[in-house]
One Martini backbone bead per residue (centre of mass of N, CA, C, O) as a GRO file, in nm:
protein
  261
    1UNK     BB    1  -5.346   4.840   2.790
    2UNK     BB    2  -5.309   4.552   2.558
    3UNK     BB    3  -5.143   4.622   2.271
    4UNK     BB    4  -5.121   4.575   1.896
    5UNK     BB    5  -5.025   4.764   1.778
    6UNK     BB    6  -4.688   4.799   1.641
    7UNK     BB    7  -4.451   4.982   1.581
    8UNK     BB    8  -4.130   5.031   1.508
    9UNK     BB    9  -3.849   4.974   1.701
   10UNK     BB   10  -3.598   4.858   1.425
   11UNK     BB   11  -3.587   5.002   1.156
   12UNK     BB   12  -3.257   4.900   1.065
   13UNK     BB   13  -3.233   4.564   1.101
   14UNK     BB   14  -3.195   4.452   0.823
   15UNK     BB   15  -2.988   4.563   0.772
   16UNK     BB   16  -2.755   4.422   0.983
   17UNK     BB   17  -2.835   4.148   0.863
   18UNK     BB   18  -2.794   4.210   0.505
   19UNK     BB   19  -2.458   4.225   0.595
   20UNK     BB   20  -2.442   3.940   0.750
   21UNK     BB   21  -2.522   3.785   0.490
   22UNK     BB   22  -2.269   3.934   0.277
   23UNK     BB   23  -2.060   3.775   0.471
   24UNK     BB   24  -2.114   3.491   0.425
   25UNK     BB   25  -2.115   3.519   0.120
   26UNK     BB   26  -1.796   3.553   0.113
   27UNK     BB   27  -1.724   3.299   0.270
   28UNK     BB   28  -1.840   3.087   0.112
   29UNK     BB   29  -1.678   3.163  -0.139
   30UNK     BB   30  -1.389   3.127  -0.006
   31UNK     BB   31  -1.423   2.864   0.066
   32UNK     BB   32  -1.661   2.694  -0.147
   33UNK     BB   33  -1.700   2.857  -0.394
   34UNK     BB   34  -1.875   3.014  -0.643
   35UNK     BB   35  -2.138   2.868  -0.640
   36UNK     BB   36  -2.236   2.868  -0.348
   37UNK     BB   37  -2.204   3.186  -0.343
   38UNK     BB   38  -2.410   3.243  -0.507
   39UNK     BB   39  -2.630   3.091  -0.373
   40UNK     BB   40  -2.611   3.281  -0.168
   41UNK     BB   41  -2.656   3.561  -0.287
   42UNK     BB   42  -2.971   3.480  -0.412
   43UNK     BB   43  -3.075   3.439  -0.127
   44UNK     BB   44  -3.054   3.690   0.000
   45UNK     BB   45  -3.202   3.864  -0.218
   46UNK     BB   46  -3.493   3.720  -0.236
   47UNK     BB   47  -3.567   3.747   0.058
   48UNK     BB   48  -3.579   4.001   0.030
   49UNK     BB   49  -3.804   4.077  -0.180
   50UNK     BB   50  -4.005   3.894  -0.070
   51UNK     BB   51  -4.049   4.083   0.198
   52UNK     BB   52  -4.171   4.302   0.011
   53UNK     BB   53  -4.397   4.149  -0.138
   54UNK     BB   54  -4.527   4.018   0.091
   55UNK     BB   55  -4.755   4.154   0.325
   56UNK     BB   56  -4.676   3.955   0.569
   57UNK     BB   57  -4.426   4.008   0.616
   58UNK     BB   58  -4.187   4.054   0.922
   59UNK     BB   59  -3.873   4.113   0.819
   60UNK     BB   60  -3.887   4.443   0.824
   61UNK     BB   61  -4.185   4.470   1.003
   62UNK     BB   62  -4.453   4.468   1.146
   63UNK     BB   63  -4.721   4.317   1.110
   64UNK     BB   64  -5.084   4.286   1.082
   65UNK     BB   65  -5.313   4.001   0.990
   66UNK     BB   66  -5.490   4.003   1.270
   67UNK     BB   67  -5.675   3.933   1.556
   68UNK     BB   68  -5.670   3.894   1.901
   69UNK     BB   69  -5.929   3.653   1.854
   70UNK     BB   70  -6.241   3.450   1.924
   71UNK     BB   71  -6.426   3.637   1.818
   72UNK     BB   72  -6.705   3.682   1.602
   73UNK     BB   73  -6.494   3.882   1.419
   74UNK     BB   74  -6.416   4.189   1.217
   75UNK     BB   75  -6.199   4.390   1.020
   76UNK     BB   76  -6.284   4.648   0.826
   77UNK     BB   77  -6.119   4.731   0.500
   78UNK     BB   78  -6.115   5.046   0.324
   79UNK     BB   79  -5.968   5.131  -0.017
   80UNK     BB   80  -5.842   5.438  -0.195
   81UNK     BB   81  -5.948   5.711  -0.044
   82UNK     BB   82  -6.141   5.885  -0.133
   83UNK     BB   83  -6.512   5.898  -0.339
   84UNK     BB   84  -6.787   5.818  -0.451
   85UNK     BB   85  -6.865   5.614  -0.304
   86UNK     BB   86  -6.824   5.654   0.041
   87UNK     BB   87  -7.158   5.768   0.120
   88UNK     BB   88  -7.282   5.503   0.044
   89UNK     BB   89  -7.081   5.316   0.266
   90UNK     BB   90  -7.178   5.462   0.478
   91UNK     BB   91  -7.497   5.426   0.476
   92UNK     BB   92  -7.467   5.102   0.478
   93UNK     BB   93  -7.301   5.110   0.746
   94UNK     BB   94  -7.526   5.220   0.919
   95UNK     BB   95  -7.779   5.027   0.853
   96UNK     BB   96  -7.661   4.773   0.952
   97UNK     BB   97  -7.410   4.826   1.211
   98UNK     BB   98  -7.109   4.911   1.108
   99UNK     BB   99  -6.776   4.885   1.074
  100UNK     BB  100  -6.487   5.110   0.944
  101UNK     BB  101  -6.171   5.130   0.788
  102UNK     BB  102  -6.060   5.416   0.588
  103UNK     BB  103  -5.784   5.396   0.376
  104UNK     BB  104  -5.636   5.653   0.266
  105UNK     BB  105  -5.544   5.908   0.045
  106UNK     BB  106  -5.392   6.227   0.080
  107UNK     BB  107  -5.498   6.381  -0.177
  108UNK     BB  108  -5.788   6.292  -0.183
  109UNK     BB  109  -5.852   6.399   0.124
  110UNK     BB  110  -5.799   6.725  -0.012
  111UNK     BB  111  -6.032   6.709  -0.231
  112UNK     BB  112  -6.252   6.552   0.004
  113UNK     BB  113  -6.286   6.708   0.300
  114UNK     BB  114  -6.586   6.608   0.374
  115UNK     BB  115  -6.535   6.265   0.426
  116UNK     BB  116  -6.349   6.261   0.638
  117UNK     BB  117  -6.568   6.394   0.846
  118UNK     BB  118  -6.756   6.159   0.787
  119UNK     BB  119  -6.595   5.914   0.883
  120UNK     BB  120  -6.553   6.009   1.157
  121UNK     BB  121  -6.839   6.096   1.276
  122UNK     BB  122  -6.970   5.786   1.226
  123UNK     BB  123  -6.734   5.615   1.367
  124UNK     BB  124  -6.458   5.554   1.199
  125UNK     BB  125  -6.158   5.467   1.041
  126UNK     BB  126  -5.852   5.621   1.004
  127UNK     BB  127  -5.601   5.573   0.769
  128UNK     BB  128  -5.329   5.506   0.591
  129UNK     BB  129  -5.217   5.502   0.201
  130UNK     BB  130  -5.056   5.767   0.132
  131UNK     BB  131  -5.029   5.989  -0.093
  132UNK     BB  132  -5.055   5.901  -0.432
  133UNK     BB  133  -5.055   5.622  -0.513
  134UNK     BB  134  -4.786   5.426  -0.626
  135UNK     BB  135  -4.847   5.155  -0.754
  136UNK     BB  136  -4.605   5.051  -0.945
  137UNK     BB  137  -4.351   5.194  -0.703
  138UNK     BB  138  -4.372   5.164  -0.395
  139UNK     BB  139  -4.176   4.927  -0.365
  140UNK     BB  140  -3.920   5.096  -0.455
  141UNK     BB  141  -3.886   5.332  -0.306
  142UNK     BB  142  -3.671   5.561  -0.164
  143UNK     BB  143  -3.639   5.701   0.121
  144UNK     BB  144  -3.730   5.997   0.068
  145UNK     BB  145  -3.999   5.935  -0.067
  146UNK     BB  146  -4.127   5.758   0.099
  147UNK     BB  147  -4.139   5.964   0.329
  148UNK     BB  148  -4.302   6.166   0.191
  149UNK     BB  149  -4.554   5.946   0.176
  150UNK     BB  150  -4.643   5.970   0.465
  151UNK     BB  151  -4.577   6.240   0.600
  152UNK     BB  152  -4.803   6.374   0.380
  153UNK     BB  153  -5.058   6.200   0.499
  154UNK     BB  154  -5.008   6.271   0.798
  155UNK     BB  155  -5.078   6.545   0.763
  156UNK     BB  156  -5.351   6.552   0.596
  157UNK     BB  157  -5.517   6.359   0.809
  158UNK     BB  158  -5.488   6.521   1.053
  159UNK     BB  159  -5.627   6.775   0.964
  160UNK     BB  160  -5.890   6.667   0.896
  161UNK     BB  161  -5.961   6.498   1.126
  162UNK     BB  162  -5.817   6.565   1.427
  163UNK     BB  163  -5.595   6.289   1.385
  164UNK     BB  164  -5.376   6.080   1.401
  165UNK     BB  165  -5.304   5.801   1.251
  166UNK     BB  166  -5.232   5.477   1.327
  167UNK     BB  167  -5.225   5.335   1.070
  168UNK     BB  168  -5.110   5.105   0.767
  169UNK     BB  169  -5.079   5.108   0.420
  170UNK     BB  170  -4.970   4.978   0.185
  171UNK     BB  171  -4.906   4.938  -0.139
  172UNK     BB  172  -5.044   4.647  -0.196
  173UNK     BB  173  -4.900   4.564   0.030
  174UNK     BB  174  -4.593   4.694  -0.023
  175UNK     BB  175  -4.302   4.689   0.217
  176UNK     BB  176  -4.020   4.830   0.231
  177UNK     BB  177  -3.703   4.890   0.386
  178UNK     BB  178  -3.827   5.238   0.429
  179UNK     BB  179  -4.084   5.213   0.616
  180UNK     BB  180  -3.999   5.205   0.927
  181UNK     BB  181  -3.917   5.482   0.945
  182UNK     BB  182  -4.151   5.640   0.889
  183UNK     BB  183  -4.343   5.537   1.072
  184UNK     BB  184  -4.153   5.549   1.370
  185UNK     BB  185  -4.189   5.888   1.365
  186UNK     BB  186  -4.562   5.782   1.374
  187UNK     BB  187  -4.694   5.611   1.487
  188UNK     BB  188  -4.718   5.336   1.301
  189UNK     BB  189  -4.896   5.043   1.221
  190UNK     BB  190  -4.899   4.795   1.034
  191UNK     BB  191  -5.116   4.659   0.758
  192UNK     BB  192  -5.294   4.354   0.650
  193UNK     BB  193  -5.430   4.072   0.595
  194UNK     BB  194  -5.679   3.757   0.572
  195UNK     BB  195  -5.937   3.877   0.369
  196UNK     BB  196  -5.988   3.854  -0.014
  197UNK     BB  197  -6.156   3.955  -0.333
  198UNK     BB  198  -6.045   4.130  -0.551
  199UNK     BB  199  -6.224   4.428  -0.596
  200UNK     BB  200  -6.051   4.598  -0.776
  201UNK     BB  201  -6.090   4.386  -1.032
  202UNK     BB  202  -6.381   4.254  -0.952
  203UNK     BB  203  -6.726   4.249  -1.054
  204UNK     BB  204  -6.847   4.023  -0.873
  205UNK     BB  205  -6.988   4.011  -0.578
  206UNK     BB  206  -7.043   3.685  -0.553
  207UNK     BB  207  -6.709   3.647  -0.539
  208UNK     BB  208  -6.565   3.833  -0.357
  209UNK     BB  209  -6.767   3.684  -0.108
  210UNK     BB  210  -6.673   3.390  -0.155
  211UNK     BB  211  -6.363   3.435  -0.090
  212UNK     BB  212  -6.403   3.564   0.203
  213UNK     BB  213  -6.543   3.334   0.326
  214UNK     BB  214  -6.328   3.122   0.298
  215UNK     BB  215  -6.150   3.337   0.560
  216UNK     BB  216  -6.291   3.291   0.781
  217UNK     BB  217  -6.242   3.428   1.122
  218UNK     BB  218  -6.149   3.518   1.365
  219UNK     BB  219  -5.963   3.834   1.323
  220UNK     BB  220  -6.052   3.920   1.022
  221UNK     BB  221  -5.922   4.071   0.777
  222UNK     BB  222  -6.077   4.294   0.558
  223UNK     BB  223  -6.045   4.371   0.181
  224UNK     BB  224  -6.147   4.627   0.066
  225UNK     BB  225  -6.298   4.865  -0.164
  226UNK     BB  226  -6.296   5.213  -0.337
  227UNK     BB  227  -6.324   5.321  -0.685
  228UNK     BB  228  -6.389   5.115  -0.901
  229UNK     BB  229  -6.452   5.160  -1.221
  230UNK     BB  230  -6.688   4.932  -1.209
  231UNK     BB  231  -6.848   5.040  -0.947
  232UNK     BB  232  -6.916   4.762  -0.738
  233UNK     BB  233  -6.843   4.841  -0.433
  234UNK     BB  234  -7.094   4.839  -0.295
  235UNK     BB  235  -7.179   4.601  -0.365
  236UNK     BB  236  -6.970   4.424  -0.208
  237UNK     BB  237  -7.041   4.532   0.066
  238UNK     BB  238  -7.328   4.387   0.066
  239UNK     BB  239  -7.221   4.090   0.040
  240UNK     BB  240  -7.070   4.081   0.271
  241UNK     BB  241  -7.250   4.164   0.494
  242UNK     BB  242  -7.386   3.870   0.439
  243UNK     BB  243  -7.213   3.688   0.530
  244UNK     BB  244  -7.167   3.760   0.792
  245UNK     BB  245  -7.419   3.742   0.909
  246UNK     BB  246  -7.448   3.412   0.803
  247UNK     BB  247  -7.196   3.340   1.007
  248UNK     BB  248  -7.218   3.558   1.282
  249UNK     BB  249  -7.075   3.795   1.241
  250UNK     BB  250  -6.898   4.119   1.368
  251UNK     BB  251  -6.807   4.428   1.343
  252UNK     BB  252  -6.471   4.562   1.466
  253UNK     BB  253  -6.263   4.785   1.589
  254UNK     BB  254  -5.950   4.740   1.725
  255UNK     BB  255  -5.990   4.999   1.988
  256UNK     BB  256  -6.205   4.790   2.133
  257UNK     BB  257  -6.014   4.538   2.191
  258UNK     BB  258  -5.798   4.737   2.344
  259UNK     BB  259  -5.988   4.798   2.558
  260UNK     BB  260  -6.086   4.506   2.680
  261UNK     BB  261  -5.809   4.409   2.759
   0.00000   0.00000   0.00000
């Protein structure tokens, strides 16, 4: 089988690039003088700043941000559950006859774990979020911190499920240099997007679904959510699932085209 997993393989690669940037760094200020010097250090570290803010960079570890395929098909996928959502996304979805990854946090599925054993039992996939989804640090945390974050996701995940999670998504999408580590412990392959409408905190479902409308292509990931506040991801799962219809996509988790290669 021909698969597109790919778990982070020299998860510490960044350091030994991050340190040859550093000596760069200093022959530069050696050779000619403090300003050159200087703008050489502010790019070798914007550099990594960039790799983890932004989602979709590889220079860090491995990332999918689509499907590797022509046919008319999305990968749908629903972070930060489980919650009041989930039962009613699930019946939207068998409804349909659509398929979903639920990108879970480690906490949350241990206080509804029967929600965790209805996503599996439905057909769905399921993935790690995190253990406690710390929204606003999550890209700063230190090593140890980093690890118990996903250790912790994936011990409870996996018990909850009966299967250890294969995918991972960063909080919010930023994933530190510290994060290929504890991937590569876990057979995790980190997953980013390329069709969003910003549903965690638009309220408006055709304003979410004509986002993601405008990046529709074949192989597409797309991003939506479960439990927010406004309380709308129910209605935007059914307006992205009409424009889906629309023009002519249908989902399909990983697992069927890795079969299929």
């Amino acid at each position: 089988m021909n698969s597109f997993h790919r778990p982070p393989r020299h998860p510490h690669a960044w350091a030994w690039l991050f340190a040859a940037s550093q000596l760069a760094v200093v022959a530069i200020w050696w050779r000619w003088g403090w300003q050159p010097g200087l703008a050489a250090l502010l790019v070798s570290h914007l550099t990594l700043v960039w790799a983890t803010l932004r989602p979709q960079s590889r220079l860090l570890s491995p990332v999918l941000t689509r499907l590797p395929t022509a046919e008319p098909v999305v990968w749908l996928t629903i972070d930060d559950g489980p919650s009041d959502d989930t039962r009613a996304m699930l019946d939207l979805l068998d409804a349909r006859n659509a398929r979903a990854t639920f990108f879970l946090v480690g906490d949350r599925a241990q206080a509804r774990p029967e929600l965790v054993g209805e996503i599996a039992r439905r057909g769905h996939g399921i993935g790690q979020h995190s253990h406690t989804h710390p929204q606003a640090r999550f890209w700063a945390l230190p090593p140890m911190a980093m690890r118990a974050q996903i250790d912790d996701a994936q011990a409870a995940l996996t018990q909850l499920a009966g299967a250890p999670p294969r995918w991972f998504r960063a909080v919010v999408g930023m994933a530190n240099p510290f994060v290929a580590a504890a991937l590569k412990r876990h057979g995790l392959a980190r997953v980013a997007w390329s069709a969003r409408g910003f549903d965690a905190v638009m309220q408006e479902p055709a304003g979410v679904a004509s986002r993601i409308e405008r990046d529709l292509a074949p192989g597409a990931i797309v991003l939506l959510h479960e439990g927010a506040r406004h309380g709308r991801n129910v209605e935007t799962l059914a307006a992205v699932l009409d424009r889906l219809d629309q023009h002519g996509y249908r989902t399909v988790l990983p697992e069927q085209l890795e079969a299929q290669a």
